[in-house]
Amino acid sequence: MTTISLPRLRERIETLARFGALPGGGVTRSCWSPPHEEARAWLVEQMREAGLEPWVDPAGNVFGGLGMSGFDAARPAVVTGSHIDTVPEGGILDGALGVLAGLEALHTIHESGTAHARPLAVAAWSDEEGRYGSLFGSRAFIGKLDPAQVPSMAAADGERLVDAMARAGFEASRAPEAAAPAGSVAAYVELHIEQGPRLEEAGIPIGTVEAIVGVRRSWVVFVGQADHAGTTPMERRRDGFLAAAEYALKARELVVKRGSGRSVTNFGVVHVHPGVGNIVPARGELLHEMREPDPAVLDKLFRECATLARRVARRRQVQVEIRPISATTPAPCAPRVQAAIDAAAAELGLATQHMYSAAGHDAQNLAAVTDAGMIFIPSKGGRSHRVDEMSDWDAIERGANVLVRSLLALAG
Ligand code: GLV
Ligand code: MN
Ligand code: MN
């Protein structure tokens, strides 16, 4: 049976970690940035050396094909992959693991001459972390990137997607052309670190993902009145920041109390305007994120938070505007892919735990067009989206071997 080479996979993971490496450990490699583009060029070369046919689509997705050089409904492919972009000050495995384990799986299959009825491909989906838009590359691939939205897509710091892509040599208006022909993907399976503590705490080596959360992000903007911070009596102030602060605390409480128990929320970006010490803030802007695996609960929480924002604004005599910026749909994973993962783990003598993913992944987009699923391995200390994110190399080897077997089972 085909077995992956951990030393080669480890060397590739450690090499990729050098693109955008931070002095104290970890990595910052946002999509379209210079280190990301250097990593992309390196990845294409690695694919070629592994005997795969590499290509890059108009949305910046990188593919390496085995028995294919493009997507074709006449020969549906089994696809694996993940992403090589990272969050700022992120770790070396979130995304890189799934791409490089997928590459190693296909490299091993190619080298060993293992037969597979369906063509195989490994993908590095662009901008998974959503700097410019949630799950951008896989969204374009499934035909859900709205061309009308592309010109206005921008990062939280204001940088426009059009400019970032142009710098990297891509034309943003052409990204929707990345849509793959209907029926050209037979199945999708992605390996990822869990990014949470559940597998490690249970002492289980492999997670079989049953569903992936939906994520909603909105700007919640409270607009009051700028005033002199010394002379304006306290009771006359219409402070945009304090309205935002009150909303943040109350929305957290609402999501915890009225959610499903799995519902979570976060305020990751706060802008205060004009942003100086001697002016009462005219405006407080929050980037509000909510996650939940049940679409109905997510909808309910979104509506209730909007009502709360209006109530806080009214009481504090400010205005509020809610600008939704992205919404991904919670997605169930296909029973057929879950069964392939369970069977592969069982062949290797590895216990599995069925679980939902509390992080977003490209697999949830792929689930809209094909049977999709995910394999999780434990994260050390449950840590992720931080520089010390890690797993054990043995756990990585186990995950990659479950991946290669699952791929072969799905490819027939
Ligand atoms: C992706 O990493 C996410 O934010 O869930
Ligand atoms: Mn991530
Ligand atoms: Mn990821």
PDB file of N, CA, C and O in Angstrom, residues 26 54 89 116 138 175 193 216 229 250 269 289 326 332 340 343 352 361 384 395 410:
ATOM      1  N   GLY A  26       6.731  31.627  13.571  1.00  0.00           N
ATOM      2  CA  GLY A  26       5.456  31.883  12.905  1.00  0.00           C
ATOM      3  C   GLY A  26       5.675  32.591  11.579  1.00  0.00           C
ATOM      4  O   GLY A  26       6.820  32.794  11.128  1.00  0.00           O
ATOM      5  N   PRO A  54       1.465  21.348 -13.199  1.00  0.00           N
ATOM      6  CA  PRO A  54       0.958  22.512 -12.471  1.00  0.00           C
ATOM      7  C   PRO A  54       0.266  23.536 -13.374  1.00  0.00           C
ATOM      8  O   PRO A  54       0.636  23.669 -14.539  1.00  0.00           O
ATOM      9  N   GLU A  89       0.777  37.097  11.579  1.00  0.00           N
ATOM     10  CA  GLU A  89       1.328  36.464  12.788  1.00  0.00           C
ATOM     11  C   GLU A  89       0.675  35.110  13.034  1.00  0.00           C
ATOM     12  O   GLU A  89       0.195  34.811  14.128  1.00  0.00           O
ATOM     13  N   HIS A 116      -4.996   4.571 -10.294  1.00  0.00           N
ATOM     14  CA  HIS A 116      -6.176   5.314  -9.829  1.00  0.00           C
ATOM     15  C   HIS A 116      -7.027   5.587 -11.055  1.00  0.00           C
ATOM     16  O   HIS A 116      -6.541   6.117 -12.059  1.00  0.00           O
ATOM     17  N   SER A 138     -11.677  29.403  -3.674  1.00  0.00           N
ATOM     18  CA  SER A 138     -12.606  28.278  -3.856  1.00  0.00           C
ATOM     19  C   SER A 138     -13.988  28.797  -4.232  1.00  0.00           C
ATOM     20  O   SER A 138     -14.748  28.136  -4.932  1.00  0.00           O
ATOM     21  N   ALA A 175     -11.129  37.016 -12.308  1.00  0.00           N
ATOM     22  CA  ALA A 175     -11.164  35.934 -11.305  1.00  0.00           C
ATOM     23  C   ALA A 175     -12.393  35.024 -11.448  1.00  0.00           C
ATOM     24  O   ALA A 175     -12.269  33.792 -11.303  1.00  0.00           O
ATOM     25  N   ILE A 193      -5.057  20.791  10.410  1.00  0.00           N
ATOM     26  CA  ILE A 193      -5.014  20.684  11.870  1.00  0.00           C
ATOM     27  C   ILE A 193      -6.381  21.078  12.403  1.00  0.00           C
ATOM     28  O   ILE A 193      -7.074  21.911  11.797  1.00  0.00           O
ATOM     29  N   ARG A 216     -20.219  34.682   9.525  1.00  0.00           N
ATOM     30  CA  ARG A 216     -20.751  35.964   9.034  1.00  0.00           C
ATOM     31  C   ARG A 216     -19.886  37.089   9.543  1.00  0.00           C
ATOM     32  O   ARG A 216     -19.625  37.166  10.747  1.00  0.00           O
ATOM     33  N   ALA A 229     -13.065  67.077  23.966  1.00  0.00           N
ATOM     34  CA  ALA A 229     -13.049  66.058  25.024  1.00  0.00           C
ATOM     35  C   ALA A 229     -12.932  66.656  26.422  1.00  0.00           C
ATOM     36  O   ALA A 229     -13.147  65.956  27.417  1.00  0.00           O
ATOM     37  N   LYS A 250     -22.506  43.413  24.904  1.00  0.00           N
ATOM     38  CA  LYS A 250     -23.859  42.846  24.934  1.00  0.00           C
ATOM     39  C   LYS A 250     -24.060  41.789  23.845  1.00  0.00           C
ATOM     40  O   LYS A 250     -24.792  40.813  24.046  1.00  0.00           O
ATOM     41  N   VAL A 269     -11.450  43.726  14.759  1.00  0.00           N
ATOM     42  CA  VAL A 269     -10.927  45.017  14.294  1.00  0.00           C
ATOM     43  C   VAL A 269     -11.812  46.111  14.877  1.00  0.00           C
ATOM     44  O   VAL A 269     -13.040  46.022  14.821  1.00  0.00           O
ATOM     45  N   GLU A 289     -17.721  39.311  13.883  1.00  0.00           N
ATOM     46  CA  GLU A 289     -17.801  37.980  13.269  1.00  0.00           C
ATOM     47  C   GLU A 289     -18.623  37.061  14.158  1.00  0.00           C
ATOM     48  O   GLU A 289     -18.506  37.106  15.381  1.00  0.00           O
ATOM     49  N   SER A 326     -19.224  39.495   4.504  1.00  0.00           N
ATOM     50  CA  SER A 326     -19.135  38.134   3.963  1.00  0.00           C
ATOM     51  C   SER A 326     -20.010  37.199   4.779  1.00  0.00           C
ATOM     52  O   SER A 326     -20.290  37.448   5.956  1.00  0.00           O
ATOM     53  N   PRO A 332     -22.633  20.553   5.476  1.00  0.00           N
ATOM     54  CA  PRO A 332     -22.425  19.181   5.921  1.00  0.00           C
ATOM     55  C   PRO A 332     -21.366  18.505   5.046  1.00  0.00           C
ATOM     56  O   PRO A 332     -21.255  18.824   3.857  1.00  0.00           O
ATOM     57  N   ALA A 340     -14.939   7.046   3.678  1.00  0.00           N
ATOM     58  CA  ALA A 340     -13.597   6.773   3.123  1.00  0.00           C
ATOM     59  C   ALA A 340     -12.521   7.108   4.158  1.00  0.00           C
ATOM     60  O   ALA A 340     -11.535   6.379   4.315  1.00  0.00           O
ATOM     61  N   ALA A 343     -12.595   4.482   6.974  1.00  0.00           N
ATOM     62  CA  ALA A 343     -12.035   3.192   6.527  1.00  0.00           C
ATOM     63  C   ALA A 343     -10.515   3.293   6.431  1.00  0.00           C
ATOM     64  O   ALA A 343      -9.791   2.369   6.846  1.00  0.00           O
ATOM     65  N   THR A 352     -10.941   7.207  15.249  1.00  0.00           N
ATOM     66  CA  THR A 352     -11.443   8.492  14.740  1.00  0.00           C
ATOM     67  C   THR A 352     -12.519   9.036  15.672  1.00  0.00           C
ATOM     68  O   THR A 352     -13.195   8.280  16.374  1.00  0.00           O
ATOM     69  N   HIS A 361     -13.405  26.607   6.108  1.00  0.00           N
ATOM     70  CA  HIS A 361     -12.461  25.938   5.204  1.00  0.00           C
ATOM     71  C   HIS A 361     -13.005  25.959   3.782  1.00  0.00           C
ATOM     72  O   HIS A 361     -14.225  25.971   3.579  1.00  0.00           O
ATOM     73  N   SER A 384      -4.058  27.819  17.434  1.00  0.00           N
ATOM     74  CA  SER A 384      -3.996  28.128  16.004  1.00  0.00           C
ATOM     75  C   SER A 384      -4.230  29.617  15.807  1.00  0.00           C
ATOM     76  O   SER A 384      -4.663  30.309  16.721  1.00  0.00           O
ATOM     77  N   ALA A 395       1.860  12.882  14.219  1.00  0.00           N
ATOM     78  CA  ALA A 395       0.438  13.116  13.925  1.00  0.00           C
ATOM     79  C   ALA A 395       0.282  13.552  12.469  1.00  0.00           C
ATOM     80  O   ALA A 395      -0.679  13.167  11.784  1.00  0.00           O
ATOM     81  N   LEU A 410     -11.347   7.117  -2.993  1.00  0.00           N
ATOM     82  CA  LEU A 410     -12.334   7.938  -3.722  1.00  0.00           C
ATOM     83  C   LEU A 410     -12.051   7.952  -5.225  1.00  0.00           C
ATOM     84  O   LEU A 410     -12.967   8.117  -6.029  1.00  0.00           O
TER      85      LEU A 410
END
